[in-house]
Amino acid sequence: MECGPVFDVIPTLLADGYTIDLRIIASVTEFLGYDTQTNSILTVPRPRPTVPTVLPRFVVRQTKTRLQLRDGQTAVLGGLISSQVMTTKETELVSSGSPSEEPPFREQTIRTYQKKQLLVLITATLVDAAGNRIHSDDEMLIAHPGILPQNSR
C-alpha cells in the first residue's frame, strides 16, 4: 500500500480566460505499525509451522475543497492534522539505606505529544502547450486588480 500525500486536482478555465476553478482532494496515508498478535493463527496439519496473521494498520486523512484562483495566484490549504500521544514507563533503581534490604525501584511515566499538519501551497498558472505562460504579469495586473474574493464552502 502506498503511503504519503496524494493530491487530485481538476482545473477548469472559466470564461474570462484568467480565472481557474480548482476541485481538490488532498489525502495522506500513514502506516501506524502492526497490530499485536491476535488469535488469528494459520495452522496447517502435520509438522508444518504455525504462522501468525500479520495485520498492518493504516490511517487515511482526507479533505476536499473547491476554489477559484486567478492566473498566477497562490492558495494555502491547511488541515489534515494528526495528533499522537506516546506513553512510556521507565523504572530506575533508587539507592537504599542498607545493603540487606531489597533495592527499591522508582517508576516514571513519560508522555510525548506529537502533532503534525500538512500545508499545501497551490499556484495556478496558465501555460500553452510548450509550457510558456499565456499572460504576462503586466497584463494580469491591468485586467484584474485586487484580490479575488473567496466563498467558504
PDB file of C-alpha atoms in Angstrom, residues 13-126:
ATOM      1  CA  LEU A  13     -10.600  27.561 -17.036  1.00  0.00           C
ATOM      2  CA  LEU A  14     -13.518  29.949 -16.680  1.00  0.00           C
ATOM      3  CA  ALA A  15     -14.933  32.144 -19.472  1.00  0.00           C
ATOM      4  CA  ASP A  16     -12.901  35.255 -18.536  1.00  0.00           C
ATOM      5  CA  GLY A  17      -9.687  33.460 -19.564  1.00  0.00           C
ATOM      6  CA  TYR A  18      -7.916  34.372 -16.287  1.00  0.00           C
ATOM      7  CA  THR A  19      -9.797  32.524 -13.548  1.00  0.00           C
ATOM      8  CA  ILE A  20      -9.211  28.826 -12.821  1.00  0.00           C
ATOM      9  CA  ASP A  21     -11.758  26.745 -10.917  1.00  0.00           C
ATOM     10  CA  LEU A  22      -9.960  24.055  -8.902  1.00  0.00           C
ATOM     11  CA  ARG A  23     -11.527  20.965  -7.372  1.00  0.00           C
ATOM     12  CA  ILE A  24      -9.020  19.478  -4.953  1.00  0.00           C
ATOM     13  CA  ILE A  25      -8.902  16.257  -2.949  1.00  0.00           C
ATOM     14  CA  ALA A  26      -5.871  16.050  -0.670  1.00  0.00           C
ATOM     15  CA  SER A  27      -5.167  12.907   1.354  1.00  0.00           C
ATOM     16  CA  VAL A  28      -2.377  11.489   3.486  1.00  0.00           C
ATOM     17  CA  THR A  29      -1.953   7.775   4.210  1.00  0.00           C
ATOM     18  CA  GLU A  30       0.225   6.829   7.182  1.00  0.00           C
ATOM     19  CA  PHE A  31       1.472   3.414   8.250  1.00  0.00           C
ATOM     20  CA  LEU A  32       0.919   3.048  12.010  1.00  0.00           C
ATOM     21  CA  GLY A  33       2.607  -0.289  12.534  1.00  0.00           C
ATOM     22  CA  TYR A  34       1.249  -3.759  13.117  1.00  0.00           C
ATOM     23  CA  ASP A  35      -1.469  -4.934  15.477  1.00  0.00           C
ATOM     24  CA  THR A  36      -0.325  -7.084  18.342  1.00  0.00           C
ATOM     25  CA  GLN A  37      -0.583 -10.772  17.629  1.00  0.00           C
ATOM     26  CA  THR A  38      -4.186 -11.901  17.775  1.00  0.00           C
ATOM     27  CA  ASN A  39      -5.784 -15.313  17.998  1.00  0.00           C
ATOM     28  CA  SER A  40      -5.779 -15.428  14.200  1.00  0.00           C
ATOM     29  CA  ILE A  41      -3.231 -18.144  13.594  1.00  0.00           C
ATOM     30  CA  LEU A  42      -2.936 -20.200  10.466  1.00  0.00           C
ATOM     31  CA  THR A  43      -2.411 -23.816  11.447  1.00  0.00           C
ATOM     32  CA  VAL A  44      -1.608 -26.417   8.843  1.00  0.00           C
ATOM     33  CA  PRO A  45      -1.787 -30.129   9.738  1.00  0.00           C
ATOM     34  CA  ARG A  46       1.377 -32.203  10.000  1.00  0.00           C
ATOM     35  CA  PRO A  47       4.767 -30.928  11.067  1.00  0.00           C
ATOM     36  CA  ARG A  48       4.412 -27.556   9.301  1.00  0.00           C
ATOM     37  CA  PRO A  49       4.956 -24.385  11.343  1.00  0.00           C
ATOM     38  CA  THR A  50       2.229 -22.216  12.826  1.00  0.00           C
ATOM     39  CA  VAL A  51       2.236 -18.771  11.212  1.00  0.00           C
ATOM     40  CA  PRO A  52       0.635 -15.758  12.947  1.00  0.00           C
ATOM     41  CA  THR A  53      -1.544 -13.424  10.894  1.00  0.00           C
ATOM     42  CA  VAL A  54       0.139 -10.032  10.439  1.00  0.00           C
ATOM     43  CA  LEU A  55      -2.299  -7.134  10.474  1.00  0.00           C
ATOM     44  CA  PRO A  56      -0.858  -3.794   9.321  1.00  0.00           C
ATOM     45  CA  ARG A  57      -2.609  -0.623  10.486  1.00  0.00           C
ATOM     46  CA  PHE A  58      -3.057   2.492   8.334  1.00  0.00           C
ATOM     47  CA  VAL A  59      -4.832   5.800   8.798  1.00  0.00           C
ATOM     48  CA  VAL A  60      -6.061   7.981   5.933  1.00  0.00           C
ATOM     49  CA  ARG A  61      -6.843  11.675   6.421  1.00  0.00           C
ATOM     50  CA  GLN A  62      -8.615  13.441   3.577  1.00  0.00           C
ATOM     51  CA  THR A  63     -10.007  16.865   2.753  1.00  0.00           C
ATOM     52  CA  LYS A  64     -11.932  18.162  -0.260  1.00  0.00           C
ATOM     53  CA  THR A  65     -12.301  21.741  -1.397  1.00  0.00           C
ATOM     54  CA  ARG A  66     -13.167  23.856  -4.388  1.00  0.00           C
ATOM     55  CA  LEU A  67     -11.746  27.295  -5.023  1.00  0.00           C
ATOM     56  CA  GLN A  68     -11.148  29.826  -7.765  1.00  0.00           C
ATOM     57  CA  LEU A  69      -7.764  31.398  -8.402  1.00  0.00           C
ATOM     58  CA  ARG A  70      -6.644  33.906 -10.972  1.00  0.00           C
ATOM     59  CA  ASP A  71      -3.704  33.083 -13.183  1.00  0.00           C
ATOM     60  CA  GLY A  72      -0.588  33.411 -11.001  1.00  0.00           C
ATOM     61  CA  GLN A  73      -2.352  33.428  -7.604  1.00  0.00           C
ATOM     62  CA  THR A  74      -1.356  31.090  -4.784  1.00  0.00           C
ATOM     63  CA  ALA A  75      -3.689  29.441  -2.265  1.00  0.00           C
ATOM     64  CA  VAL A  76      -2.712  27.755   1.011  1.00  0.00           C
ATOM     65  CA  LEU A  77      -4.716  24.756   2.195  1.00  0.00           C
ATOM     66  CA  GLY A  78      -4.328  23.747   5.817  1.00  0.00           C
ATOM     67  CA  GLY A  79      -5.688  20.889   7.824  1.00  0.00           C
ATOM     68  CA  LEU A  80      -5.089  17.179   7.743  1.00  0.00           C
ATOM     69  CA  ILE A  81      -3.943  17.421  11.344  1.00  0.00           C
ATOM     70  CA  SER A  82      -2.875  14.338  13.259  1.00  0.00           C
ATOM     71  CA  SER A  83      -2.097  14.107  16.962  1.00  0.00           C
ATOM     72  CA  GLN A  84      -0.368  11.254  18.716  1.00  0.00           C
ATOM     73  CA  VAL A  85       0.350  10.629  22.386  1.00  0.00           C
ATOM     74  CA  MET A  86       3.035   8.092  23.249  1.00  0.00           C
ATOM     75  CA  THR A  87       3.326   6.811  26.813  1.00  0.00           C
ATOM     76  CA  THR A  88       6.417   5.023  28.076  1.00  0.00           C
ATOM     77  CA  LYS A  89       7.225   3.733  31.557  1.00  0.00           C
ATOM     78  CA  GLU A  90      10.746   3.783  32.901  1.00  0.00           C
ATOM     79  CA  THR A  91      11.931   2.013  36.040  1.00  0.00           C
ATOM     80  CA  GLU A  92      15.109   3.109  37.757  1.00  0.00           C
ATOM     81  CA  LEU A  93      16.972   1.896  40.806  1.00  0.00           C
ATOM     82  CA  VAL A  94      16.878   4.180  43.837  1.00  0.00           C
ATOM     83  CA  SER A  95      19.793   3.861  46.282  1.00  0.00           C
ATOM     84  CA  SER A  96      18.769   2.166  49.522  1.00  0.00           C
ATOM     85  CA  GLY A  97      19.957   2.884  53.039  1.00  0.00           C
ATOM     86  CA  SER A  98      21.066  -0.610  53.955  1.00  0.00           C
ATOM     87  CA  PRO A  99      22.594  -3.391  51.856  1.00  0.00           C
ATOM     88  CA  SER A 100      20.397  -6.115  53.451  1.00  0.00           C
ATOM     89  CA  GLU A 101      17.170  -4.599  52.142  1.00  0.00           C
ATOM     90  CA  GLU A 102      15.950  -5.317  48.656  1.00  0.00           C
ATOM     91  CA  PRO A 103      16.765  -2.311  46.462  1.00  0.00           C
ATOM     92  CA  PRO A 104      13.766  -0.018  45.856  1.00  0.00           C
ATOM     93  CA  PHE A 105      12.754   0.997  42.364  1.00  0.00           C
ATOM     94  CA  ARG A 106      11.015   4.128  41.161  1.00  0.00           C
ATOM     95  CA  GLU A 107       8.656   4.030  38.194  1.00  0.00           C
ATOM     96  CA  GLN A 108       8.197   7.067  35.990  1.00  0.00           C
ATOM     97  CA  THR A 109       5.667   7.587  33.203  1.00  0.00           C
ATOM     98  CA  ILE A 110       6.695   9.800  30.296  1.00  0.00           C
ATOM     99  CA  ARG A 111       4.181  11.151  27.788  1.00  0.00           C
ATOM    100  CA  THR A 112       5.306  12.522  24.451  1.00  0.00           C
ATOM    101  CA  TYR A 113       2.927  14.554  22.319  1.00  0.00           C
ATOM    102  CA  GLN A 114       3.356  14.795  18.573  1.00  0.00           C
ATOM    103  CA  LYS A 115       1.202  16.937  16.315  1.00  0.00           C
ATOM    104  CA  LYS A 116       1.522  17.092  12.523  1.00  0.00           C
ATOM    105  CA  GLN A 117      -0.227  19.285   9.994  1.00  0.00           C
ATOM    106  CA  LEU A 118       0.005  19.155   6.234  1.00  0.00           C
ATOM    107  CA  LEU A 119       0.043  22.505   4.432  1.00  0.00           C
ATOM    108  CA  VAL A 120      -0.444  22.617   0.666  1.00  0.00           C
ATOM    109  CA  LEU A 121       0.513  25.640  -1.469  1.00  0.00           C
ATOM    110  CA  ILE A 122      -1.062  25.725  -4.919  1.00  0.00           C
ATOM    111  CA  THR A 123      -0.154  28.299  -7.565  1.00  0.00           C
ATOM    112  CA  ALA A 124      -2.444  28.393 -10.588  1.00  0.00           C
ATOM    113  CA  THR A 125      -0.561  29.249 -13.786  1.00  0.00           C
ATOM    114  CA  LEU A 126      -1.971  29.153 -17.310  1.00  0.00           C
TER     115      LEU A 126
END
